[in-house]
Amino acid sequence: MKKARDLLKPTRRAFLSLARPPSPSPTAVPLPPQMDPSERYCYNPRLQWNPEVEDYFIKAYGADNFSRISHALTRPSTYSCIRVNTLKTTTDAVVQKLKAIMKETGFEDCTMAEDGPNDNPTNELEDSLQNSPIAKCQIPGLEYVLFVKGSGPHSIDYGVAPGAPPKEVIVSRKCAEAVLRGAQVFVPGVMACSAHVEKGDAVAVSVAIEQHGPDGGWAIGMTRGTVLQGLQTDPYYSERYGLYIGQGITKMSRAGIFRVSEGIAVDMNNRVFKLPSFHDVLEGEIFLQNLPSIVAAHALDPQKGERILDMCAAPGGKTTAIAILMKDEGEIVAADRSHNKVLDIQKLAAEMSLTCITTYKLDALKAVRRRNESNDNVTVQSSEPLRFHEEKTFSTVQVLNPEKVRNEIVSNEKENERTYVSKADIRKSNRRMRNGPGRNQCLGGRVENSKGFDPDSFDRVLLDAPCSALGLRPRLFAGEETVGSLRNHAKYQRRMFDQAVKLVRPGGVIVYSTFVSKIQYSLFDAQ
């Protein structure tokens, strides 16, 4: 914990002045329809909270401080944090590759804010980002971390004319939050679209934010495929004030957007916040990851040859960071309760060519194996990473008792002096050689269930407990969390921590990472 605190101090100082968004405007109710177009077609969202949660935070922080926090949460950070896979490449090599990519795409010219660079940089990191769009982390021990500078907010001319509103596309809130971080608009994220939109049209992109309904719940109030009129008669006209995130060119017609299930719907070429997209860029060599997650893995201080548990591992960012820090030597057990999320961990581990990661589907609340549980009902937990199982010539079977099976194999070998292979097994092996592995044996297609682990069986344990995630930015809605749900997070976190204490060996290390540290980091770079 001392190491983690030492890391936090310089990090806080380094990012307090890295990105300073403008002071928030006073909170106001939606303006009337006759407002000036420049005030309507802009980005000035108001974060919506559950009323009880809002009152709670106002009492805790004060009205002015909470207003600044709410404003900061609706803005993305003006830099992207990248972790370099030092087992495949070097930080310097990645810097050169990224600079070449940014120059080729023209993004390098967009990294300065409209007001220009700060004439009085307050620290070495900010100074580096003023002179170059890419800078190395200045914190000792984190030299493998890079920061890529973005810019914003920018004013955008949507081509508004009296009586002739621009063609529009409304996207879901989660899609918009991704776009604000540099992503494109993909088909599943489109909620509504103007009529007669064809491929190649310029469209203004706005956000559908959940609205408080008469039943006390929250909903966006529109069905996917809604036709936008763009005039004041549009029932959703007033809901889009100050929620325009940029302009783009459609990659397909309106009919195509709502007919297909995947693909890019809008190429965002003019954004309120200009941040680089790292989709399909240097796969396996870099990983886009928030600094708090990198610090959490670094504070664990993993060593070669150790056995380490990541209790809530999905999507695998911290798991792979730990594997790289220990040079892919040892064993990392990555567990998560979701089957699909475990597959995500396997995919990321394979992308980074990491072989020391073993994945399991396991509820962190049941991570400790019960002592009175019969060994005959426990699935064998091999140290071989499940992602990288080699092709076998026999069918997958449940091993009920490994000691019993081993004794039977030895006995059979003594009796027969050789292992008998049936003709059915030979035919099955031949088919596999001809057709390739089946779905259950293919890479990333299989998730092993676990009934837990023995107490005192890990050298180090990382517990990044599930939380409200209210500190993640940008955030355009927070109304689903209630005071009760926030308190329930703490109850579950305490129970998970109890499991972690039992699993780590005497003298081992536990790193606990959750809401408090994350929201502090996310706000440091916004002040």
Coordinates of N, CA, C and O in Angstrom, one line a residue, residues 409-484:
I409 N -4.4 -45.2 -14.7 CA -3.6 -45.2 -15.9 C -2.4 -46.0 -15.7 O -2.0 -46.8 -16.5
V410 N -1.7 -45.9 -14.5 CA -0.5 -46.7 -14.2 C -0.9 -48.2 -14.1 O -0.1 -49.0 -14.7
S411 N -2.0 -48.5 -13.5 CA -2.4 -49.9 -13.5 C -2.7 -50.5 -14.8 O -2.3 -51.6 -15.1
N412 N -3.4 -49.7 -15.7 CA -3.6 -50.2 -17.1 C -2.4 -50.4 -17.8 O -2.2 -51.4 -18.6
E413 N -1.4 -49.5 -17.7 CA -0.1 -49.6 -18.4 C 0.6 -50.9 -18.0 O 1.3 -51.5 -18.8
K414 N 0.6 -51.2 -16.7 CA 1.3 -52.4 -16.2 C 0.6 -53.6 -16.7 O 1.3 -54.6 -17.0
E415 N -0.7 -53.6 -16.8 CA -1.4 -54.8 -17.3 C -1.3 -55.0 -18.8 O -1.1 -56.1 -19.3
N416 N -1.4 -54.0 -19.6 CA -1.4 -54.1 -21.0 C -0.1 -53.8 -21.7 O 0.1 -54.0 -22.9
E417 N 0.8 -53.1 -20.9 CA 2.1 -52.7 -21.4 C 2.0 -51.7 -22.5 O 3.0 -51.3 -23.1
R418 N 0.8 -51.3 -22.9 CA 0.7 -50.2 -23.9 C -0.8 -49.7 -23.7 O -1.6 -50.3 -23.1
T419 N -1.0 -48.5 -24.3 CA -2.3 -47.9 -24.2 C -3.1 -48.3 -25.4 O -2.7 -48.1 -26.6
Y420 N -4.3 -48.8 -25.2 CA -5.2 -49.2 -26.3 C -5.9 -48.0 -26.9 O -6.5 -47.2 -26.2
V421 N -5.9 -47.9 -28.2 CA -6.6 -46.8 -28.9 C -7.6 -47.5 -29.8 O -7.2 -48.3 -30.7
S422 N -8.8 -47.1 -29.7 CA -9.9 -47.7 -30.4 C -10.0 -47.2 -31.8 O -9.4 -46.1 -32.1
K423 N -10.6 -47.9 -32.7 CA -10.8 -47.4 -34.1 C -11.6 -46.2 -34.2 O -11.4 -45.3 -35.0
A424 N -12.5 -46.0 -33.3 CA -13.4 -44.8 -33.2 C -12.5 -43.6 -32.9 O -12.6 -42.5 -33.5
D425 N -11.5 -43.8 -32.0 CA -10.6 -42.7 -31.6 C -9.7 -42.3 -32.8 O -9.4 -41.2 -33.0
I426 N -9.3 -43.3 -33.6 CA -8.4 -43.1 -34.7 C -9.2 -42.3 -35.8 O -8.7 -41.4 -36.4
R427 N -10.5 -42.7 -36.0 CA -11.3 -42.0 -37.0 C -11.5 -40.6 -36.6 O -11.5 -39.6 -37.4
K428 N -11.8 -40.4 -35.3 CA -12.0 -39.0 -34.8 C -10.8 -38.2 -34.9 O -10.8 -37.0 -35.3
S429 N -9.6 -38.8 -34.7 CA -8.3 -38.0 -34.8 C -8.1 -37.7 -36.2 O -7.6 -36.5 -36.5
N430 N -8.4 -38.6 -37.2 CA -8.2 -38.3 -38.6 C -9.1 -37.2 -39.1 O -8.7 -36.3 -39.8
R431 N -10.3 -37.2 -38.6 CA -11.3 -36.1 -39.0 C -10.8 -34.7 -38.5 O -10.8 -33.7 -39.2
R432 N -10.2 -34.7 -37.2 CA -9.7 -33.5 -36.7 C -8.5 -33.0 -37.4 O -8.4 -31.8 -37.6
M433 N -7.7 -33.9 -37.8 CA -6.5 -33.5 -38.6 C -6.9 -32.9 -40.0 O -6.3 -32.0 -40.5
R434 N -8.0 -33.4 -40.5 CA -8.5 -33.0 -41.8 C -9.3 -31.7 -41.7 O -9.1 -30.8 -42.6
N435 N -10.1 -31.6 -40.7 CA -11.1 -30.5 -40.7 C -10.7 -29.4 -39.7 O -11.3 -28.3 -39.6
G436 N -9.7 -29.6 -38.8 CA -9.3 -28.7 -37.8 C -10.0 -28.9 -36.5 O -10.9 -29.8 -36.5
P437 N -9.7 -28.2 -35.5 CA -10.3 -28.4 -34.2 C -11.8 -28.0 -34.2 O -12.2 -27.2 -34.9
G438 N -12.6 -28.7 -33.4 CA -14.0 -28.4 -33.2 C -14.2 -27.1 -32.5 O -13.2 -26.5 -32.0
R439 N -15.4 -26.6 -32.3 CA -15.7 -25.3 -31.7 C -15.2 -25.3 -30.3 O -14.7 -24.3 -29.8
N440 N -15.4 -26.4 -29.5 CA -15.0 -26.4 -28.1 C -13.5 -26.4 -27.9 O -13.0 -26.1 -26.9
Q441 N -12.7 -26.8 -29.0 CA -11.3 -26.8 -28.9 C -10.6 -25.6 -29.6 O -9.4 -25.4 -29.5
C442 N -11.4 -24.7 -30.3 CA -10.8 -23.6 -31.0 C -10.4 -22.5 -30.0 O -10.9 -22.5 -28.9
L443 N -9.6 -21.6 -30.5 CA -9.1 -20.5 -29.6 C -10.2 -19.7 -29.1 O -11.0 -19.1 -29.9
G444 N -10.3 -19.5 -27.8 CA -11.3 -18.6 -27.3 C -12.7 -19.1 -27.3 O -13.6 -18.3 -26.9
G445 N -12.9 -20.4 -27.6 CA -14.3 -20.9 -27.7 C -14.7 -21.6 -26.5 O -15.8 -22.1 -26.5
R446 N -13.9 -21.6 -25.5 CA -14.3 -22.5 -24.3 C -13.9 -21.8 -23.0 O -12.9 -21.1 -22.9
V447 N -14.8 -21.9 -22.0 CA -14.6 -21.3 -20.7 C -14.7 -22.3 -19.7 O -15.7 -23.1 -19.7
E448 N -13.7 -22.4 -18.8 CA -13.7 -23.5 -17.8 C -14.4 -22.9 -16.5 O -14.1 -21.8 -16.1
N449 N -15.3 -23.6 -15.9 CA -15.9 -23.3 -14.7 C -15.0 -23.7 -13.5 O -14.2 -24.7 -13.6
S450 N -15.0 -22.9 -12.4 CA -14.2 -23.2 -11.3 C -15.1 -23.2 -10.0 O -16.0 -22.4 -9.9
K451 N -14.8 -24.1 -9.1 CA -15.6 -24.1 -7.8 C -14.8 -23.4 -6.7 O -15.1 -23.6 -5.6
G452 N -13.8 -22.7 -7.1 CA -13.0 -21.9 -6.1 C -11.6 -22.4 -5.9 O -11.2 -23.4 -6.5
F453 N -10.9 -21.8 -5.1 CA -9.5 -22.1 -4.9 C -9.2 -22.3 -3.4 O -9.9 -21.8 -2.5
D454 N -8.1 -23.0 -3.1 CA -7.8 -23.3 -1.7 C -7.3 -22.1 -1.0 O -6.7 -21.2 -1.6
P455 N -7.6 -22.0 0.3 CA -7.1 -20.8 1.1 C -5.5 -20.8 1.0 O -4.9 -21.8 0.9
D456 N -5.0 -19.6 1.1 CA -3.5 -19.4 1.2 C -2.8 -20.0 -0.1 O -1.7 -20.4 0.0
S457 N -3.5 -19.9 -1.2 CA -2.9 -20.5 -2.4 C -2.3 -19.5 -3.4 O -1.9 -19.9 -4.5
F458 N -2.3 -18.2 -3.1 CA -1.8 -17.2 -4.0 C -0.8 -16.3 -3.4 O -0.9 -16.0 -2.2
D459 N 0.2 -16.0 -4.1 CA 1.3 -15.0 -3.6 C 0.7 -13.6 -3.5 O 1.0 -12.9 -2.6
R460 N -0.1 -13.2 -4.5 CA -0.6 -11.9 -4.6 C -2.0 -12.0 -5.2 O -2.3 -12.8 -6.0
V461 N -2.9 -11.0 -4.7 CA -4.3 -11.0 -5.2 C -4.6 -9.6 -5.5 O -4.4 -8.6 -4.8
L462 N -5.2 -9.4 -6.7 CA -5.7 -8.1 -7.1 C -7.2 -8.1 -7.1 O -7.8 -9.0 -7.8
L463 N -7.8 -7.2 -6.4 CA -9.3 -7.2 -6.3 C -9.7 -5.8 -6.8 O -9.6 -4.8 -6.1
D464 N -10.1 -5.7 -8.1 CA -10.7 -4.5 -8.6 C -12.2 -4.7 -8.6 O -12.9 -5.1 -9.5
A465 N -12.8 -4.4 -7.4 CA -14.2 -4.8 -7.1 C -15.2 -4.0 -8.0 O -14.9 -2.8 -8.2
P466 N -16.3 -4.6 -8.4 CA -17.3 -3.9 -9.1 C -17.8 -2.8 -8.3 O -18.0 -2.8 -7.1
C467 N -18.1 -1.6 -9.0 CA -18.5 -0.4 -8.3 C -19.5 0.3 -9.1 O -19.9 -0.2 -10.2
S468 N -19.9 1.5 -8.7 CA -20.8 2.3 -9.4 C -20.3 2.8 -10.7 O -21.0 3.2 -11.6
A469 N -18.9 2.9 -10.8 CA -18.3 3.5 -12.0 C -18.7 4.9 -12.3 O -18.6 5.4 -13.5
L470 N -19.1 5.6 -11.3 CA -19.5 7.0 -11.6 C -18.3 7.9 -11.9 O -18.5 9.0 -12.4
G471 N -17.1 7.5 -11.7 CA -16.0 8.3 -12.0 C -15.5 8.2 -13.4 O -14.6 8.9 -13.8
L472 N -16.1 7.2 -14.2 CA -15.6 7.1 -15.6 C -16.1 8.2 -16.4 O -17.3 8.7 -16.3
R473 N -15.2 8.7 -17.3 CA -15.5 9.9 -18.1 C -15.3 9.5 -19.6 O -14.5 8.7 -19.9
P474 N -16.1 10.1 -20.5 CA -17.3 11.0 -20.2 C -18.5 10.2 -19.8 O -18.7 9.1 -20.2
R475 N -19.3 10.9 -19.0 CA -20.5 10.3 -18.5 C -21.7 11.2 -18.7 O -21.6 12.4 -18.3
L476 N -22.7 10.8 -19.4 CA -23.8 11.7 -19.8 C -25.1 11.4 -19.0 O -26.1 12.1 -19.2
F477 N -25.0 10.3 -18.2 CA -26.2 10.0 -17.4 C -25.8 9.2 -16.1 O -24.9 8.4 -16.2
A478 N -26.4 9.5 -15.0 CA -26.1 8.9 -13.8 C -27.4 8.6 -12.9 O -27.3 8.3 -11.7
G479 N -28.5 8.7 -13.5 CA -29.8 8.6 -12.8 C -30.2 7.2 -12.3 O -31.0 7.1 -11.4
E480 N -29.5 6.2 -12.8 CA -29.9 4.8 -12.4 C -29.4 4.5 -11.0 O -30.0 3.6 -10.4
E481 N -28.4 5.1 -10.6 CA -27.8 4.8 -9.3 C -28.7 5.5 -8.2 O -29.0 6.7 -8.3
T482 N -29.0 4.7 -7.2 CA -29.7 5.3 -6.0 C -28.8 5.2 -4.8 O -27.7 4.6 -4.8
V483 N -29.2 5.9 -3.7 CA -28.4 5.8 -2.5 C -28.3 4.4 -2.0 O -27.2 3.9 -1.6
G484 N -29.4 3.6 -2.2 CA -29.4 2.2 -1.8 C -28.5 1.4 -2.6 O -27.7 0.5 -2.0

